[in-house]
PDB file of C-alpha atoms and ligand atoms in Angstrom:
ATOM      1  CA  MET P   1      90.290  50.480  87.669  1.00 66.00           C
ATOM      2  CA  LEU P   2      93.024  49.542  90.168  1.00 83.00           C
ATOM      3  CA  LEU P   3      92.401  46.617  92.488  1.00 88.00           C
ATOM      4  CA  GLY P   4      91.559  47.348  96.100  1.00 91.00           C
ATOM      5  CA  PRO P   5      91.884  44.910  99.023  1.00 91.00           C
ATOM      6  CA  PRO P   6      90.181  41.488  98.682  1.00 88.00           C
ATOM      7  CA  SER P   7      87.743  42.456 101.480  1.00 93.00           C
ATOM      8  CA  GLY P   8      86.163  45.016  99.165  1.00 93.00           C
ATOM      9  CA  LYS P   9      86.727  47.826 101.687  1.00 96.00           C
ATOM     10  CA  LYS P  10      86.922  51.211  99.979  1.00 97.00           C
ATOM     11  CA  VAL P  11      90.419  52.544 100.596  1.00 98.00           C
ATOM     12  CA  LEU P  12      91.488  53.932  97.219  1.00 98.00           C
ATOM     13  CA  TRP P  13      91.549  57.732  97.067  1.00 98.00           C
ATOM     14  CA  GLN P  14      90.299  57.811  93.475  1.00 98.00           C
ATOM     15  CA  GLU P  15      87.250  55.635  94.211  1.00 97.00           C
ATOM     16  CA  LEU P  16      85.958  57.639  97.168  1.00 98.00           C
ATOM     17  CA  LEU P  17      82.994  59.941  96.736  1.00 98.00           C
ATOM     18  CA  ARG P  18      83.286  63.559  97.750  1.00 98.00           C
ATOM     19  CA  HIS P  19      81.296  63.123 100.960  1.00 98.00           C
ATOM     20  CA  GLU P  20      83.443  60.111 101.902  1.00 98.00           C
ATOM     21  CA  LEU P  21      86.620  62.162 101.552  1.00 98.00           C
ATOM     22  CA  LEU P  22      85.066  64.966 103.595  1.00 98.00           C
ATOM     23  CA  ALA P  23      84.011  62.494 106.293  1.00 98.00           C
ATOM     24  CA  ALA P  24      87.526  61.030 106.354  1.00 98.00           C
ATOM     25  CA  LEU P  25      88.962  64.509 106.914  1.00 98.00           C
ATOM     26  CA  GLU P  26      87.116  64.666 110.237  1.00 98.00           C
ATOM     27  CA  GLN P  27      88.904  61.551 111.521  1.00 98.00           C
ATOM     28  CA  ARG P  28      92.609  62.447 111.347  1.00 98.00           C
ATOM     29  CA  PRO P  29      93.211  60.285 108.268  1.00 98.00           C
ATOM     30  CA  VAL P  30      96.539  58.984 107.006  1.00 98.00           C
ATOM     31  CA  VAL P  31      97.204  58.941 103.259  1.00 98.00           C
ATOM     32  CA  ILE P  32      99.767  56.510 101.862  1.00 98.00           C
ATOM     33  CA  VAL P  33     101.239  57.242  98.432  1.00 98.00           C
ATOM     34  CA  PRO P  34     102.870  54.077  97.032  1.00 98.00           C
ATOM     35  CA  VAL P  35     105.980  55.098  95.078  1.00 98.00           C
ATOM     36  CA  GLY P  36     107.766  52.691  92.767  1.00 98.00           C
ATOM     37  CA  SER P  37     109.272  52.022  89.413  1.00 98.00           C
ATOM     38  CA  VAL P  38     108.696  50.078  86.211  1.00 98.00           C
ATOM     39  CA  GLU P  39     111.977  48.430  85.290  1.00 96.00           C
ATOM     40  CA  GLN P  40     113.660  45.198  84.340  1.00 95.00           C
ATOM     41  CA  HIS P  41     113.855  42.752  87.241  1.00 95.00           C
ATOM     42  CA  GLY P  42     115.827  39.909  85.746  1.00 95.00           C
ATOM     43  CA  PRO P  43     114.346  37.286  83.441  1.00 96.00           C
ATOM     44  CA  HIS P  44     111.956  35.784  86.017  1.00 97.00           C
ATOM     45  CA  CYS P  45     110.122  38.793  87.530  1.00 97.00           C
ATOM     46  CA  PRO P  46     107.678  41.312  86.028  1.00 98.00           C
ATOM     47  CA  GLN P  47     108.609  44.952  85.471  1.00 98.00           C
ATOM     48  CA  ASP P  48     106.448  46.342  88.260  1.00 98.00           C
ATOM     49  CA  VAL P  49     107.980  44.591  91.291  1.00 98.00           C
ATOM     50  CA  ASP P  50     108.963  47.867  92.954  1.00 98.00           C
ATOM     51  CA  ILE P  51     105.524  49.469  92.803  1.00 98.00           C
ATOM     52  CA  SER P  52     103.567  46.283  93.486  1.00 98.00           C
ATOM     53  CA  ILE P  53     105.182  45.775  96.913  1.00 98.00           C
ATOM     54  CA  PRO P  54     104.468  49.214  98.460  1.00 98.00           C
ATOM     55  CA  TYR P  55     101.021  49.167  96.828  1.00 98.00           C
ATOM     56  CA  HIS P  56     100.108  45.836  98.457  1.00 98.00           C
ATOM     57  CA  LEU P  57     101.592  46.901 101.806  1.00 98.00           C
ATOM     58  CA  ALA P  58      99.506  50.082 101.705  1.00 98.00           C
ATOM     59  CA  LEU P  59      96.338  48.149 100.773  1.00 98.00           C
ATOM     60  CA  ARG P  60      96.792  45.605 103.554  1.00 98.00           C
ATOM     61  CA  THR P  61      97.491  48.296 106.123  1.00 98.00           C
ATOM     62  CA  ALA P  62      94.477  50.344 105.041  1.00 98.00           C
ATOM     63  CA  ASP P  63      92.369  47.196 105.196  1.00 98.00           C
ATOM     64  CA  ALA P  64      93.640  46.294 108.685  1.00 97.00           C
ATOM     65  CA  ILE P  65      92.849  49.626 110.360  1.00 98.00           C
ATOM     66  CA  ASP P  66      89.169  50.257 110.996  1.00 97.00           C
ATOM     67  CA  ASP P  67      89.095  52.936 113.705  1.00 97.00           C
ATOM     68  CA  PHE P  68      90.308  55.772 111.462  1.00 98.00           C
ATOM     69  CA  PRO P  69      90.718  56.117 107.692  1.00 98.00           C
ATOM     70  CA  VAL P  70      93.897  55.053 105.961  1.00 98.00           C
ATOM     71  CA  ILE P  71      93.579  56.028 102.325  1.00 98.00           C
ATOM     72  CA  VAL P  72      95.756  54.699  99.499  1.00 98.00           C
ATOM     73  CA  ALA P  73      96.524  57.432  96.982  1.00 98.00           C
ATOM     74  CA  PRO P  74      97.009  56.650  93.286  1.00 98.00           C
ATOM     75  CA  PRO P  75     100.353  54.848  93.068  1.00 98.00           C
ATOM     76  CA  GLN P  76     103.279  56.635  91.441  1.00 98.00           C
ATOM     77  CA  LEU P  77     104.294  53.878  89.044  1.00 98.00           C
ATOM     78  CA  LEU P  78     107.306  55.499  87.456  1.00 98.00           C
ATOM     79  CA  GLY P  79     110.503  56.305  89.283  1.00 98.00           C
ATOM     80  CA  PHE P  80     114.143  57.254  88.861  1.00 97.00           C
ATOM     81  CA  THR P  81     115.879  54.247  87.349  1.00 96.00           C
ATOM     82  CA  HIS P  82     118.166  55.254  84.492  1.00 94.00           C
ATOM     83  CA  TYR P  83     120.599  52.521  85.535  1.00 91.00           C
ATOM     84  CA  ASN P  84     118.136  49.781  84.593  1.00 92.00           C
ATOM     85  CA  MET P  85     117.927  51.014  81.025  1.00 91.00           C
ATOM     86  CA  GLY P  86     119.757  48.655  78.713  1.00 84.00           C
ATOM     87  CA  GLU P  87     117.527  45.688  79.580  1.00 88.00           C
ATOM     88  CA  VAL P  88     114.149  45.741  77.876  1.00 93.00           C
ATOM     89  CA  GLY P  89     111.208  46.968  79.971  1.00 95.00           C
ATOM     90  CA  THR P  90     112.567  49.940  81.901  1.00 96.00           C
ATOM     91  CA  ILE P  91     110.801  53.317  81.838  1.00 97.00           C
ATOM     92  CA  THR P  92     112.564  56.031  83.821  1.00 97.00           C
ATOM     93  CA  LEU P  93     111.857  59.599  84.829  1.00 98.00           C
ATOM     94  CA  ARG P  94     114.602  62.177  85.077  1.00 98.00           C
ATOM     95  CA  LEU P  95     115.638  62.993  88.628  1.00 98.00           C
ATOM     96  CA  GLU P  96     114.137  66.488  88.577  1.00 98.00           C
ATOM     97  CA  THR P  97     110.899  65.208  87.008  1.00 98.00           C
ATOM     98  CA  PHE P  98     110.534  62.486  89.621  1.00 98.00           C
ATOM     99  CA  ILE P  99     111.071  64.880  92.536  1.00 98.00           C
ATOM    100  CA  ASP P 100     108.684  67.405  90.949  1.00 98.00           C
ATOM    101  CA  VAL P 101     105.976  64.752  90.508  1.00 98.00           C
ATOM    102  CA  LEU P 102     106.251  63.591  94.126  1.00 98.00           C
ATOM    103  CA  CYS P 103     106.163  67.178  95.372  1.00 98.00           C
ATOM    104  CA  ASP P 104     103.089  67.997  93.261  1.00 98.00           C
ATOM    105  CA  ILE P 105     101.270  64.885  94.502  1.00 98.00           C
ATOM    106  CA  ALA P 106     102.051  65.704  98.146  1.00 98.00           C
ATOM    107  CA  ARG P 107     101.191  69.410  97.709  1.00 98.00           C
ATOM    108  CA  SER P 108      97.820  68.452  96.228  1.00 98.00           C
ATOM    109  CA  ILE P 109      96.973  65.978  98.969  1.00 98.00           C
ATOM    110  CA  TRP P 110      98.040  68.540 101.584  1.00 98.00           C
ATOM    111  CA  ALA P 111      95.961  71.282  99.931  1.00 98.00           C
ATOM    112  CA  ASN P 112      92.924  68.980 100.149  1.00 98.00           C
ATOM    113  CA  GLY P 113      93.363  69.062 103.913  1.00 97.00           C
ATOM    114  CA  PHE P 114      95.031  65.664 104.401  1.00 98.00           C
ATOM    115  CA  HIS P 115      98.053  66.427 106.568  1.00 97.00           C
ATOM    116  CA  ARG P 116      99.364  62.987 107.469  1.00 98.00           C
ATOM    117  CA  ILE P 117     101.058  61.780 104.290  1.00 98.00           C
ATOM    118  CA  VAL P 118     103.402  58.812 103.835  1.00 98.00           C
ATOM    119  CA  LEU P 119     105.443  58.467 100.647  1.00 98.00           C
ATOM    120  CA  LEU P 120     106.013  54.692 100.749  1.00 98.00           C
ATOM    121  CA  ASN P 121     108.816  53.854  98.373  1.00 98.00           C
ATOM    122  CA  GLY P 122     109.700  50.446  96.927  1.00 98.00           C
ATOM    123  CA  HIS P 123     112.671  51.182  94.650  1.00 98.00           C
ATOM    124  CA  GLY P 124     116.320  51.699  95.641  1.00 96.00           C
ATOM    125  CA  GLY P 125     116.945  54.442  93.090  1.00 96.00           C
ATOM    126  CA  ASN P 126     114.035  56.426  94.532  1.00 98.00           C
ATOM    127  CA  GLU P 127     115.282  56.342  98.099  1.00 97.00           C
ATOM    128  CA  ALA P 128     117.412  59.497  98.147  1.00 97.00           C
ATOM    129  CA  PRO P 129     115.155  61.412  95.691  1.00 98.00           C
ATOM    130  CA  THR P 130     112.040  60.613  97.746  1.00 98.00           C
ATOM    131  CA  TRP P 131     113.807  61.912 100.834  1.00 98.00           C
ATOM    132  CA  ALA P 132     114.889  64.988  98.833  1.00 98.00           C
ATOM    133  CA  ALA P 133     111.237  65.578  97.871  1.00 98.00           C
ATOM    134  CA  SER P 134     110.279  65.362 101.525  1.00 98.00           C
ATOM    135  CA  VAL P 135     113.002  67.863 102.453  1.00 97.00           C
ATOM    136  CA  LYS P 136     111.942  70.211  99.652  1.00 98.00           C
ATOM    137  CA  LEU P 137     108.312  70.044 100.787  1.00 97.00           C
ATOM    138  CA  ALA P 138     109.263  70.760 104.383  1.00 95.00           C
ATOM    139  CA  GLU P 139     110.734  74.062 103.243  1.00 94.00           C
ATOM    140  CA  GLU P 140     107.207  74.958 102.057  1.00 94.00           C
ATOM    141  CA  ASP P 141     105.629  73.748 105.307  1.00 94.00           C
ATOM    142  CA  VAL P 142     104.150  70.722 103.538  1.00 96.00           C
ATOM    143  CA  TRP P 143     104.997  67.554 105.445  1.00 96.00           C
ATOM    144  CA  ALA P 144     105.242  64.158 103.795  1.00 97.00           C
ATOM    145  CA  LEU P 145     107.062  61.334 105.513  1.00 97.00           C
ATOM    146  CA  ALA P 146     109.457  59.552 103.142  1.00 98.00           C
ATOM    147  CA  LEU P 147     109.865  55.879 103.877  1.00 97.00           C
ATOM    148  CA  THR P 148     111.380  52.946 101.984  1.00 98.00           C
ATOM    149  CA  TYR P 149     109.699  49.672 102.890  1.00 98.00           C
ATOM    150  CA  TRP P 150     112.737  47.460 103.535  1.00 98.00           C
ATOM    151  CA  ASN P 151     114.012  49.929 106.126  1.00 98.00           C
ATOM    152  CA  MET P 152     111.024  48.945 108.277  1.00 98.00           C
ATOM    153  CA  ALA P 153     112.459  45.455 108.927  1.00 98.00           C
ATOM    154  CA  PRO P 154     116.287  45.479 108.755  1.00 97.00           C
ATOM    155  CA  ASP P 155     116.745  43.039 111.655  1.00 97.00           C
ATOM    156  CA  GLU P 156     114.362  40.458 110.199  1.00 97.00           C
ATOM    157  CA  LEU P 157     115.883  40.798 106.738  1.00 97.00           C
ATOM    158  CA  ARG P 158     119.349  40.152 108.162  1.00 96.00           C
ATOM    159  CA  ALA P 159     118.249  37.315 110.400  1.00 97.00           C
ATOM    160  CA  TRP P 160     116.152  35.521 107.779  1.00 97.00           C
ATOM    161  CA  SER P 161     118.470  35.910 104.764  1.00 94.00           C
ATOM    162  CA  GLU P 162     119.936  32.673 103.470  1.00 92.00           C
ATOM    163  CA  ALA P 163     121.944  34.330 100.688  1.00 92.00           C
ATOM    164  CA  ASP P 164     121.515  38.079 100.343  1.00 91.00           C
ATOM    165  CA  GLU P 165     122.698  39.138 103.808  1.00 88.00           C
ATOM    166  CA  GLY P 166     119.746  41.379 104.546  1.00 91.00           C
ATOM    167  CA  GLY P 167     119.944  43.352 101.281  1.00 90.00           C
ATOM    168  CA  ILE P 168     116.716  43.779  99.347  1.00 92.00           C
ATOM    169  CA  GLY P 169     118.671  43.204  96.110  1.00 91.00           C
ATOM    170  CA  HIS P 170     117.024  43.257  92.725  1.00 93.00           C
ATOM    171  CA  GLY P 171     115.056  40.203  91.669  1.00 95.00           C
ATOM    172  CA  GLY P 172     117.026  38.323  94.355  1.00 95.00           C
ATOM    173  CA  GLU P 173     116.094  36.467  97.517  1.00 96.00           C
ATOM    174  CA  TRP P 174     113.660  38.973  99.001  1.00 97.00           C
ATOM    175  CA  GLU P 175     111.996  40.717  96.077  1.00 97.00           C
ATOM    176  CA  THR P 176     111.363  37.319  94.499  1.00 98.00           C
ATOM    177  CA  SER P 177     109.991  35.976  97.799  1.00 98.00           C
ATOM    178  CA  LEU P 178     107.605  38.920  98.098  1.00 98.00           C
ATOM    179  CA  GLN P 179     106.464  38.454  94.501  1.00 98.00           C
ATOM    180  CA  LEU P 180     105.915  34.729  95.052  1.00 98.00           C
ATOM    181  CA  HIS P 181     103.749  35.607  98.033  1.00 98.00           C
ATOM    182  CA  LEU P 182     101.857  38.524  96.474  1.00 97.00           C
ATOM    183  CA  ARG P 183     101.620  37.555  92.784  1.00 97.00           C
ATOM    184  CA  GLU P 184     102.943  34.071  92.191  1.00 97.00           C
ATOM    185  CA  GLY P 185     101.401  33.828  88.734  1.00 97.00           C
ATOM    186  CA  LEU P 186     103.611  36.636  87.441  1.00 98.00           C
ATOM    187  CA  VAL P 187     106.921  34.959  88.373  1.00 98.00           C
ATOM    188  CA  ASP P 188     108.584  32.327  86.172  1.00 98.00           C
ATOM    189  CA  MET P 189     111.143  30.583  88.368  1.00 97.00           C
ATOM    190  CA  SER P 190     112.230  28.368  85.453  1.00 98.00           C
ATOM    191  CA  LEU P 191     113.965  31.478  84.063  1.00 97.00           C
ATOM    192  CA  ALA P 192     115.638  32.570  87.324  1.00 96.00           C
ATOM    193  CA  VAL P 193     119.360  33.276  87.370  1.00 93.00           C
ATOM    194  CA  LYS P 194     121.769  34.435  90.034  1.00 93.00           C
ATOM    195  CA  ASP P 195     124.189  37.225  89.185  1.00 85.00           C
ATOM    196  CA  GLU P 196     127.334  38.132  91.052  1.00 75.00           C
ATOM    197  CA  TRP P 197     127.381  41.565  92.673  1.00 70.00           C
ATOM    198  CA  ARG P 198     130.232  43.669  91.401  1.00 71.00           C
ATOM    199  CA  VAL P 199     131.484  46.366  93.729  1.00 74.00           C
ATOM    200  CA  PRO P 200     134.713  48.358  93.546  1.00 81.00           C
ATOM    201  CA  PHE P 201     135.688  48.364  97.222  1.00 89.00           C
ATOM    202  CA  SER P 202     136.467  45.813  99.876  1.00 90.00           C
ATOM    203  CA  GLU P 203     133.707  44.762 102.250  1.00 86.00           C
ATOM    204  CA  ASP P 204     135.128  46.967 105.007  1.00 93.00           C
ATOM    205  CA  VAL P 205     135.238  50.106 102.861  1.00 94.00           C
ATOM    206  CA  GLN P 206     131.832  49.410 101.287  1.00 86.00           C
ATOM    207  CA  ARG P 207     130.300  49.865 104.688  1.00 86.00           C
ATOM    208  CA  TYR P 208     130.853  53.617 104.477  1.00 92.00           C
ATOM    209  CA  ALA P 209     131.710  54.458 100.844  1.00 92.00           C
ATOM    210  CA  TRP P 210     129.823  53.697  97.674  1.00 85.00           C
ATOM    211  CA  PHE P 211     128.988  55.225  94.315  1.00 84.00           C
ATOM    212  CA  PRO P 212     125.532  55.800  92.873  1.00 84.00           C
ATOM    213  CA  GLU P 213     124.695  53.259  90.210  1.00 79.00           C
ATOM    214  CA  ARG P 214     125.113  53.855  86.507  1.00 75.00           C
ATOM    215  CA  ARG P 215     124.299  50.886  84.290  1.00 71.00           C
ATOM    216  CA  ARG P 216     123.498  47.642  86.024  1.00 68.00           C
ATOM    217  CA  GLU P 217     126.701  45.700  85.554  1.00 68.00           C
ATOM    218  CA  MET P 218     125.210  42.315  86.318  1.00 77.00           C
ATOM    219  CA  GLU P 219     125.017  40.054  83.330  1.00 81.00           C
ATOM    220  CA  HIS P 220     121.307  39.296  83.722  1.00 87.00           C
ATOM    221  CA  GLY P 221     120.165  42.407  85.609  1.00 89.00           C
ATOM    222  CA  VAL P 222     119.748  40.533  88.912  1.00 92.00           C
ATOM    223  CA  MET P 223     121.230  41.448  92.278  1.00 90.00           C
ATOM    224  CA  GLY P 224     121.025  38.575  94.728  1.00 92.00           C
ATOM    225  CA  ASP P 225     119.970  34.969  94.705  1.00 94.00           C
ATOM    226  CA  PRO P 226     116.391  34.185  93.635  1.00 96.00           C
ATOM    227  CA  PHE P 227     116.987  30.449  94.207  1.00 96.00           C
ATOM    228  CA  THR P 228     116.697  31.030  97.945  1.00 96.00           C
ATOM    229  CA  ALA P 229     113.304  32.744  97.505  1.00 96.00           C
ATOM    230  CA  SER P 230     110.023  31.237  98.651  1.00 97.00           C
ATOM    231  CA  ALA P 231     106.423  32.311  99.049  1.00 98.00           C
ATOM    232  CA  GLU P 232     106.652  31.420 102.735  1.00 98.00           C
ATOM    233  CA  LYS P 233     109.541  33.855 103.265  1.00 98.00           C
ATOM    234  CA  GLY P 234     107.627  36.509 101.357  1.00 98.00           C
ATOM    235  CA  LYS P 235     104.585  35.960 103.552  1.00 98.00           C
ATOM    236  CA  ARG P 236     106.671  36.190 106.725  1.00 98.00           C
ATOM    237  CA  LEU P 237     108.356  39.429 105.652  1.00 98.00           C
ATOM    238  CA  CYS P 238     105.110  40.915 104.375  1.00 98.00           C
ATOM    239  CA  ALA P 239     103.436  40.321 107.740  1.00 98.00           C
ATOM    240  CA  VAL P 240     106.215  42.180 109.586  1.00 98.00           C
ATOM    241  CA  LEU P 241     106.145  45.063 107.112  1.00 98.00           C
ATOM    242  CA  VAL P 242     102.364  45.461 107.429  1.00 98.00           C
ATOM    243  CA  GLU P 243     102.712  45.360 111.214  1.00 98.00           C
ATOM    244  CA  ARG P 244     105.336  48.157 111.138  1.00 98.00           C
ATOM    245  CA  LEU P 245     103.382  50.265 108.661  1.00 98.00           C
ATOM    246  CA  THR P 246     100.249  49.823 110.761  1.00 98.00           C
ATOM    247  CA  ALA P 247     102.137  50.958 113.885  1.00 98.00           C
ATOM    248  CA  LEU P 248     103.401  54.014 112.021  1.00 98.00           C
ATOM    249  CA  CYS P 249      99.902  54.921 110.786  1.00 98.00           C
ATOM    250  CA  ARG P 250      98.509  54.612 114.319  1.00 98.00           C
ATOM    251  CA  GLU P 251     101.153  56.939 115.768  1.00 98.00           C
ATOM    252  CA  TYR P 252     100.811  59.343 112.836  1.00 97.00           C
ATOM    253  CA  HIS P 253      97.042  59.428 113.386  1.00 98.00           C
ATOM    254  CA  GLU P 254      97.609  60.407 117.035  1.00 97.00           C
ATOM    255  CA  THR P 255     100.186  63.066 116.160  1.00 94.00           C
ATOM    256  CA  GLU P 256      99.303  66.656 115.416  1.00 90.00           C
ATOM    257  CA  PRO P 257     100.406  67.612 111.884  1.00 83.00           C
ATOM    258  CA  LEU P 258     103.715  69.401 111.845  1.00 77.00           C
ATOM    259  CA  ARG P 259     103.513  73.130 111.195  1.00 77.00           C
ATOM    260  CA  TYR P 260     106.217  75.699 110.820  1.00 71.00           C
ATOM    261  CA  ARG P 261     106.431  77.919 113.837  1.00 67.00           C
ATOM    262  CA  GLU P 262     107.040  81.558 112.974  1.00 63.00           C
ATOM    263  CA  PHE P 263     110.351  82.721 114.344  1.00 61.00           C
ATOM    264  CA  GLY P 264     109.720  84.388 117.644  1.00 59.00           C
ATOM    265  CA  SER P 265     106.166  83.077 117.977  1.00 57.00           C
ATOM    266  CA  HIS P 266     107.140  81.144 121.101  1.00 55.00           C
ATOM    267  CA  CYS P 267     108.710  84.213 122.705  1.00 50.00           C
ATOM    268  CA  PRO P 268     106.676  86.245 125.140  1.00 46.00           C
TER     269      PRO P 268
HETATM  270 ZN1   ZN L 301     113.250  45.955  92.678  1.00 93.81          ZN
END
């Protein structure tokens, strides 16, 4: 039902046959769970920007690695995004529901024997909750690495930004660029607008103090400048992100799964 990579390689968890999953288990597989959100993204972008990006990054990484299995789990489309309500299109989960869903997904994958799990997040509002899910799971000795995609390339984002100063924004320079690269037909640049960011503190204080969001205060629901976006910039950033995710999967594959060590077990 969901689209796999253009090569036709089987990488989607839900499409694999039982014996293929069992064979993968023998090869120290990595499972990537794309985690996103369905929410307003300004007038020019579709609602599913924040799940489409981690989903495509996971697909491309799984497609690029042939010497061990990288499996893409069913994407978690819905996230924690109450602050985007108020513009049509947003569907949000409550914080506790979102964390519970992520934990149940990771527990299930772990119970199937897959012990190298990446929760690859694409939505700002999910960042802290996805980390919280990872922390909660660790308490149960279930290990899922929580990762938000733009944190894989902060230097490039800063260096290549023409307007948004390295921030991923919301329907701004970088999300729009990635959409133009990944799914150009779903973007309508004739409707693009640039909103001003409204923040309560000076630039100096913002560096260490900020509030969580409530309602998006921007007039059009955009953070950043989509007029500086281009498919070429999206392609450039996407290539770096896939490279970083690939490097992570390779090291994860080599690493023994984390396990809780009983207190005193290392004592003679
Ligand atoms: Zn977004």
